[in-house]
Structures are given as C-alpha cells and as structure tokens.
C-alpha cells in the first residue's frame, strides 16, 4: 500500500452527527425572525409566566349549553350539559397585542369570524364542562404564544453548542481536504514523475 493511499485512508469520511446541529440553529433563527426585537420576546416570556386561568374574564366570553351526545341513557337527552365557548378576539381588550397577534398566527381553532370556539361534553356536569372549555381556551392562548418563544439558553449549553458547531465545521473542512487530495492524486500532481 502506497503512502498516499495510507494518508487518504486517514482522511476517509466518517459518519458524524451534524444534521441536528444545523437544523437546530436554523430553527432558532426562524423563531428569532418572528419577533421585532428582544424586548418583545421578554414581554412574551413575562406574560407566559404570569398568565393564569383566573385571568380570563368569564363575562367577556359567550358560553352556551346544549344536549350532549354519547352515552348516558335517559339523562343525556334531559339536561343541557355540553358547553360551547365563543371567544371573540376583537373583544379581548384585556389581552396584550402581541398575544392577539400570536393567536391569530398560530391558532388552529380560529374561525373566519376572528373567534375561537371550544366545546366540551366530557362530563355529565354542566359546571365541569364549562370549566373544561375555559381550560381549553387557557391552554390554547398559552400554546399559541409559547410556540414562538425561544427557550433561554444556559451558558453551559451555549458553550456546548458552540463546541459542536466548531467540530462540525472542522469535520466539513477535513472531508473537503480529503476530496481535494483524492482529486489531486488522480491528476498526478503529487507524483515526482510528471
């Protein structure tokens, strides 16, 4: 085996887990572009930390009751236990504008009339079903905002990611040099006979 062949074997490409790092950093950049500035992200984080289910003004939401479907025997047709919540975003002055913006961007429950509708007939109690629809609304509001809020990175994790990115760049450079050496060997640049 020639010396060049041994050297090329040393530089042979090896599997390396680089796709995660690249996709992770791309995702972080995409999330960062959804906000105007860092203050807006901080405001969203603050709202997420402080928002409670009791902060939803129940009088500003329209709740209707109807007969629920499903098992329950004679009781199912007699009582109106299914709760339906209509939450109109135009009337939600108590929500910050950035929350309304994120709900309009991210909610899958948004109707063409700019409202969110939830139904619950999970229990046989009207009161419990009403609590469930408000819980669904609370979870939807929080998830719409938190979907675009990047997590805070600890210094240790940041340092680890930087090391992994550096290793990825070095691996890419090593593979390019290997390919270059292979092509140079084919062209005969490395030989003294030329």
mmCIF file of C-alpha atoms in Angstrom:
data_model
loop_
_atom_site.group_PDB
_atom_site.id
_atom_site.type_symbol
_atom_site.label_atom_id
_atom_site.label_comp_id
_atom_site.label_asym_id
_atom_site.label_seq_id
_atom_site.Cartn_x
_atom_site.Cartn_y
_atom_site.Cartn_z
ATOM 1 C CA UNK A 1 0.000 0.000 0.000
ATOM 2 C CA UNK A 2 1.424 3.355 -1.011
ATOM 3 C CA UNK A 3 1.994 6.247 1.358
ATOM 4 C CA UNK A 4 -0.659 8.318 -0.399
ATOM 5 C CA UNK A 5 -3.239 5.543 -0.011
ATOM 6 C CA UNK A 6 -2.496 5.330 3.720
ATOM 7 C CA UNK A 7 -2.845 9.091 4.089
ATOM 8 C CA UNK A 8 -6.131 9.046 2.191
ATOM 9 C CA UNK A 9 -7.410 6.305 4.461
ATOM 10 C CA UNK A 10 -6.694 8.546 7.479
ATOM 11 C CA UNK A 11 -8.868 11.260 5.952
ATOM 12 C CA UNK A 12 -11.698 8.958 4.888
ATOM 13 C CA UNK A 13 -15.138 10.406 5.665
ATOM 14 C CA UNK A 14 -16.665 9.116 8.854
ATOM 15 C CA UNK A 15 -20.288 9.410 9.926
ATOM 16 C CA UNK A 16 -20.771 12.496 12.028
ATOM 17 C CA UNK A 17 -23.959 13.771 13.690
ATOM 18 C CA UNK A 18 -24.102 17.219 12.121
ATOM 19 C CA UNK A 19 -27.649 17.394 10.846
ATOM 20 C CA UNK A 20 -29.116 18.034 14.297
ATOM 21 C CA UNK A 21 -26.861 21.000 14.980
ATOM 22 C CA UNK A 22 -27.591 22.568 11.617
ATOM 23 C CA UNK A 23 -31.343 22.035 11.870
ATOM 24 C CA UNK A 24 -31.404 23.251 15.488
ATOM 25 C CA UNK A 25 -29.623 26.503 14.645
ATOM 26 C CA UNK A 26 -31.863 27.011 11.591
ATOM 27 C CA UNK A 27 -34.954 26.550 13.780
ATOM 28 C CA UNK A 28 -33.627 29.085 16.309
ATOM 29 C CA UNK A 29 -33.036 31.625 13.532
ATOM 30 C CA UNK A 30 -36.543 31.117 12.122
ATOM 31 C CA UNK A 31 -38.069 31.642 15.569
ATOM 32 C CA UNK A 32 -35.988 34.779 16.140
ATOM 33 C CA UNK A 33 -37.283 36.350 12.914
ATOM 34 C CA UNK A 34 -40.885 36.095 14.136
ATOM 35 C CA UNK A 35 -40.273 38.848 16.684
ATOM 36 C CA UNK A 36 -39.425 42.530 16.226
ATOM 37 C CA UNK A 37 -36.822 42.678 18.977
ATOM 38 C CA UNK A 38 -35.603 41.071 22.187
ATOM 39 C CA UNK A 39 -37.920 43.240 24.325
ATOM 40 C CA UNK A 40 -40.941 41.694 22.619
ATOM 41 C CA UNK A 41 -39.641 38.197 23.406
ATOM 42 C CA UNK A 42 -39.037 39.212 27.032
ATOM 43 C CA UNK A 43 -42.568 40.633 27.237
ATOM 44 C CA UNK A 44 -43.990 37.359 25.884
ATOM 45 C CA UNK A 45 -41.979 35.344 28.429
ATOM 46 C CA UNK A 46 -43.206 37.598 31.232
ATOM 47 C CA UNK A 47 -46.818 37.202 30.077
ATOM 48 C CA UNK A 48 -46.457 33.405 29.872
ATOM 49 C CA UNK A 49 -45.080 33.267 33.421
ATOM 50 C CA UNK A 50 -47.792 35.474 34.912
ATOM 51 C CA UNK A 51 -50.893 34.376 32.949
ATOM 52 C CA UNK A 52 -53.317 32.242 34.973
ATOM 53 C CA UNK A 53 -56.646 30.664 34.088
ATOM 54 C CA UNK A 54 -58.331 33.018 36.559
ATOM 55 C CA UNK A 55 -57.133 35.981 34.437
ATOM 56 C CA UNK A 56 -59.692 35.130 31.741
ATOM 57 C CA UNK A 57 -62.767 37.334 32.301
ATOM 58 C CA UNK A 58 -65.619 34.852 32.022
ATOM 59 C CA UNK A 59 -68.170 37.598 31.388
ATOM 60 C CA UNK A 60 -66.442 38.537 28.125
ATOM 61 C CA UNK A 61 -66.815 35.011 26.757
ATOM 62 C CA UNK A 62 -70.087 33.652 25.435
ATOM 63 C CA UNK A 63 -70.881 30.192 26.814
ATOM 64 C CA UNK A 64 -73.891 28.245 25.567
ATOM 65 C CA UNK A 65 -75.198 24.881 26.686
ATOM 66 C CA UNK A 66 -76.815 22.125 24.649
ATOM 67 C CA UNK A 67 -77.741 18.481 24.976
ATOM 68 C CA UNK A 68 -74.606 16.391 24.846
ATOM 69 C CA UNK A 69 -74.174 13.332 22.709
ATOM 70 C CA UNK A 70 -72.863 9.948 23.691
ATOM 71 C CA UNK A 71 -73.653 7.522 26.499
ATOM 72 C CA UNK A 72 -75.713 8.470 29.496
ATOM 73 C CA UNK A 73 -79.064 6.828 28.974
ATOM 74 C CA UNK A 74 -82.147 8.929 29.609
ATOM 75 C CA UNK A 75 -80.079 11.617 31.338
ATOM 76 C CA UNK A 76 -78.320 12.564 28.083
ATOM 77 C CA UNK A 77 -81.489 13.931 26.457
ATOM 78 C CA UNK A 78 -82.888 15.673 29.527
ATOM 79 C CA UNK A 79 -80.110 18.028 30.508
ATOM 80 C CA UNK A 80 -78.025 20.519 28.557
ATOM 81 C CA UNK A 81 -74.554 19.636 29.765
ATOM 82 C CA UNK A 82 -72.423 20.251 26.647
ATOM 83 C CA UNK A 83 -70.675 23.613 26.983
ATOM 84 C CA UNK A 84 -69.653 25.667 23.932
ATOM 85 C CA UNK A 85 -67.379 28.665 24.397
ATOM 86 C CA UNK A 86 -67.208 31.505 21.833
ATOM 87 C CA UNK A 87 -64.233 33.791 22.408
ATOM 88 C CA UNK A 88 -64.095 36.793 20.055
ATOM 89 C CA UNK A 89 -60.586 38.196 19.698
ATOM 90 C CA UNK A 90 -61.896 41.626 18.690
ATOM 91 C CA UNK A 91 -63.492 41.999 22.139
ATOM 92 C CA UNK A 92 -60.415 40.771 24.028
ATOM 93 C CA UNK A 93 -59.003 44.145 25.064
ATOM 94 C CA UNK A 94 -57.600 42.547 28.235
ATOM 95 C CA UNK A 95 -55.041 40.575 26.185
ATOM 96 C CA UNK A 96 -51.778 42.263 25.112
ATOM 97 C CA UNK A 97 -51.497 43.000 21.391
ATOM 98 C CA UNK A 98 -48.586 40.595 20.933
ATOM 99 C CA UNK A 99 -50.700 37.754 22.362
ATOM 100 C CA UNK A 100 -53.559 38.543 19.984
ATOM 101 C CA UNK A 101 -51.086 38.618 17.100
ATOM 102 C CA UNK A 102 -49.647 35.209 18.012
ATOM 103 C CA UNK A 103 -53.111 33.693 18.481
ATOM 104 C CA UNK A 104 -54.119 34.888 15.007
ATOM 105 C CA UNK A 105 -50.890 33.453 13.548
ATOM 106 C CA UNK A 106 -50.786 30.099 15.349
ATOM 107 C CA UNK A 107 -54.273 29.021 16.439
ATOM 108 C CA UNK A 108 -55.895 26.125 14.600
ATOM 109 C CA UNK A 109 -59.190 26.852 16.358
ATOM 110 C CA UNK A 110 -59.610 30.333 14.874
ATOM 111 C CA UNK A 111 -62.726 30.805 12.736
ATOM 112 C CA UNK A 112 -63.110 33.169 9.786
ATOM 113 C CA UNK A 113 -65.079 35.468 12.113
ATOM 114 C CA UNK A 114 -61.968 36.016 14.283
ATOM 115 C CA UNK A 115 -63.262 33.870 17.130
ATOM 116 C CA UNK A 116 -62.091 30.761 18.937
ATOM 117 C CA UNK A 117 -64.672 28.076 19.669
ATOM 118 C CA UNK A 118 -64.291 25.186 22.107
ATOM 119 C CA UNK A 119 -66.798 22.508 23.095
ATOM 120 C CA UNK A 120 -66.798 20.053 25.952
ATOM 121 C CA UNK A 121 -69.203 17.254 26.775
ATOM 122 C CA UNK A 122 -66.674 15.125 28.638
ATOM 123 C CA UNK A 123 -68.641 15.029 31.886
ATOM 124 C CA UNK A 124 -72.308 14.908 32.819
ATOM 125 C CA UNK A 125 -71.991 18.148 34.761
ATOM 126 C CA UNK A 126 -72.679 21.487 33.100
ATOM 127 C CA UNK A 127 -70.379 23.311 35.504
ATOM 128 C CA UNK A 128 -67.462 20.904 34.949
ATOM 129 C CA UNK A 129 -67.852 21.155 31.165
ATOM 130 C CA UNK A 130 -67.817 24.946 31.434
ATOM 131 C CA UNK A 131 -64.576 24.755 33.425
ATOM 132 C CA UNK A 132 -63.147 22.424 30.759
ATOM 133 C CA UNK A 133 -63.813 24.865 27.890
ATOM 134 C CA UNK A 134 -62.131 27.679 29.818
ATOM 135 C CA UNK A 135 -59.202 25.340 30.479
ATOM 136 C CA UNK A 136 -59.018 24.603 26.723
ATOM 137 C CA UNK A 137 -59.024 28.345 25.990
ATOM 138 C CA UNK A 138 -56.289 28.954 28.564
ATOM 139 C CA UNK A 139 -54.109 26.183 27.092
ATOM 140 C CA UNK A 140 -54.688 27.446 23.546
ATOM 141 C CA UNK A 141 -53.698 31.027 24.417
ATOM 142 C CA UNK A 142 -50.536 29.864 26.177
ATOM 143 C CA UNK A 143 -49.529 27.417 23.440
ATOM 144 C CA UNK A 144 -50.032 29.998 20.658
ATOM 145 C CA UNK A 145 -47.572 32.351 22.339
ATOM 146 C CA UNK A 146 -45.111 29.768 23.673
ATOM 147 C CA UNK A 147 -44.810 28.133 20.232
ATOM 148 C CA UNK A 148 -42.771 31.120 19.004
ATOM 149 C CA UNK A 149 -40.901 31.968 22.212
ATOM 150 C CA UNK A 150 -37.386 30.529 22.125
ATOM 151 C CA UNK A 151 -36.166 28.993 25.348
ATOM 152 C CA UNK A 152 -33.459 30.682 27.345
ATOM 153 C CA UNK A 153 -30.115 29.002 26.808
ATOM 154 C CA UNK A 154 -27.836 28.429 29.766
ATOM 155 C CA UNK A 155 -24.162 29.429 29.352
ATOM 156 C CA UNK A 156 -23.094 25.772 29.614
ATOM 157 C CA UNK A 157 -25.469 24.723 26.858
ATOM 158 C CA UNK A 158 -24.407 27.653 24.675
ATOM 159 C CA UNK A 159 -20.753 26.675 25.107
ATOM 160 C CA UNK A 160 -21.563 23.045 24.265
ATOM 161 C CA UNK A 161 -23.412 24.056 21.094
ATOM 162 C CA UNK A 162 -20.520 26.297 20.048
ATOM 163 C CA UNK A 163 -18.099 23.367 20.501
ATOM 164 C CA UNK A 164 -20.347 21.096 18.441
ATOM 165 C CA UNK A 165 -20.634 23.701 15.686
ATOM 166 C CA UNK A 166 -16.851 24.120 15.651
ATOM 167 C CA UNK A 167 -16.421 20.341 15.414
ATOM 168 C CA UNK A 168 -18.925 20.284 12.556
ATOM 169 C CA UNK A 169 -17.001 22.977 10.642
ATOM 170 C CA UNK A 170 -13.713 21.131 11.191
ATOM 171 C CA UNK A 171 -15.239 17.856 10.020
ATOM 172 C CA UNK A 172 -16.602 19.520 6.885
ATOM 173 C CA UNK A 173 -13.170 21.044 6.185
ATOM 174 C CA UNK A 174 -11.487 17.675 6.734
ATOM 175 C CA UNK A 175 -13.836 15.992 4.258
ATOM 176 C CA UNK A 176 -13.235 18.738 1.672
ATOM 177 C CA UNK A 177 -9.471 18.357 2.058
ATOM 178 C CA UNK A 178 -9.825 14.606 1.666
ATOM 179 C CA UNK A 179 -11.798 15.060 -1.565
ATOM 180 C CA UNK A 180 -9.193 17.562 -2.784
ATOM 181 C CA UNK A 181 -6.349 15.142 -2.029
ATOM 182 C CA UNK A 182 -8.192 12.381 -3.883
ATOM 183 C CA UNK A 183 -8.639 14.549 -6.978
ATOM 184 C CA UNK A 184 -5.043 15.753 -6.823
ATOM 185 C CA UNK A 185 -3.860 12.136 -6.675
ATOM 186 C CA UNK A 186 -5.930 11.295 -9.773
ATOM 187 C CA UNK A 187 -4.483 14.221 -11.698
ATOM 188 C CA UNK A 188 -0.963 13.147 -10.813
ATOM 189 C CA UNK A 189 0.008 16.374 -9.066
ATOM 190 C CA UNK A 190 1.509 14.574 -6.156
ATOM 191 C CA UNK A 191 3.973 12.486 -8.160
ATOM 192 C CA UNK A 192 7.577 13.467 -8.975
ATOM 193 C CA UNK A 193 7.483 11.630 -12.301
ATOM 194 C CA UNK A 194 5.400 14.320 -14.128
#
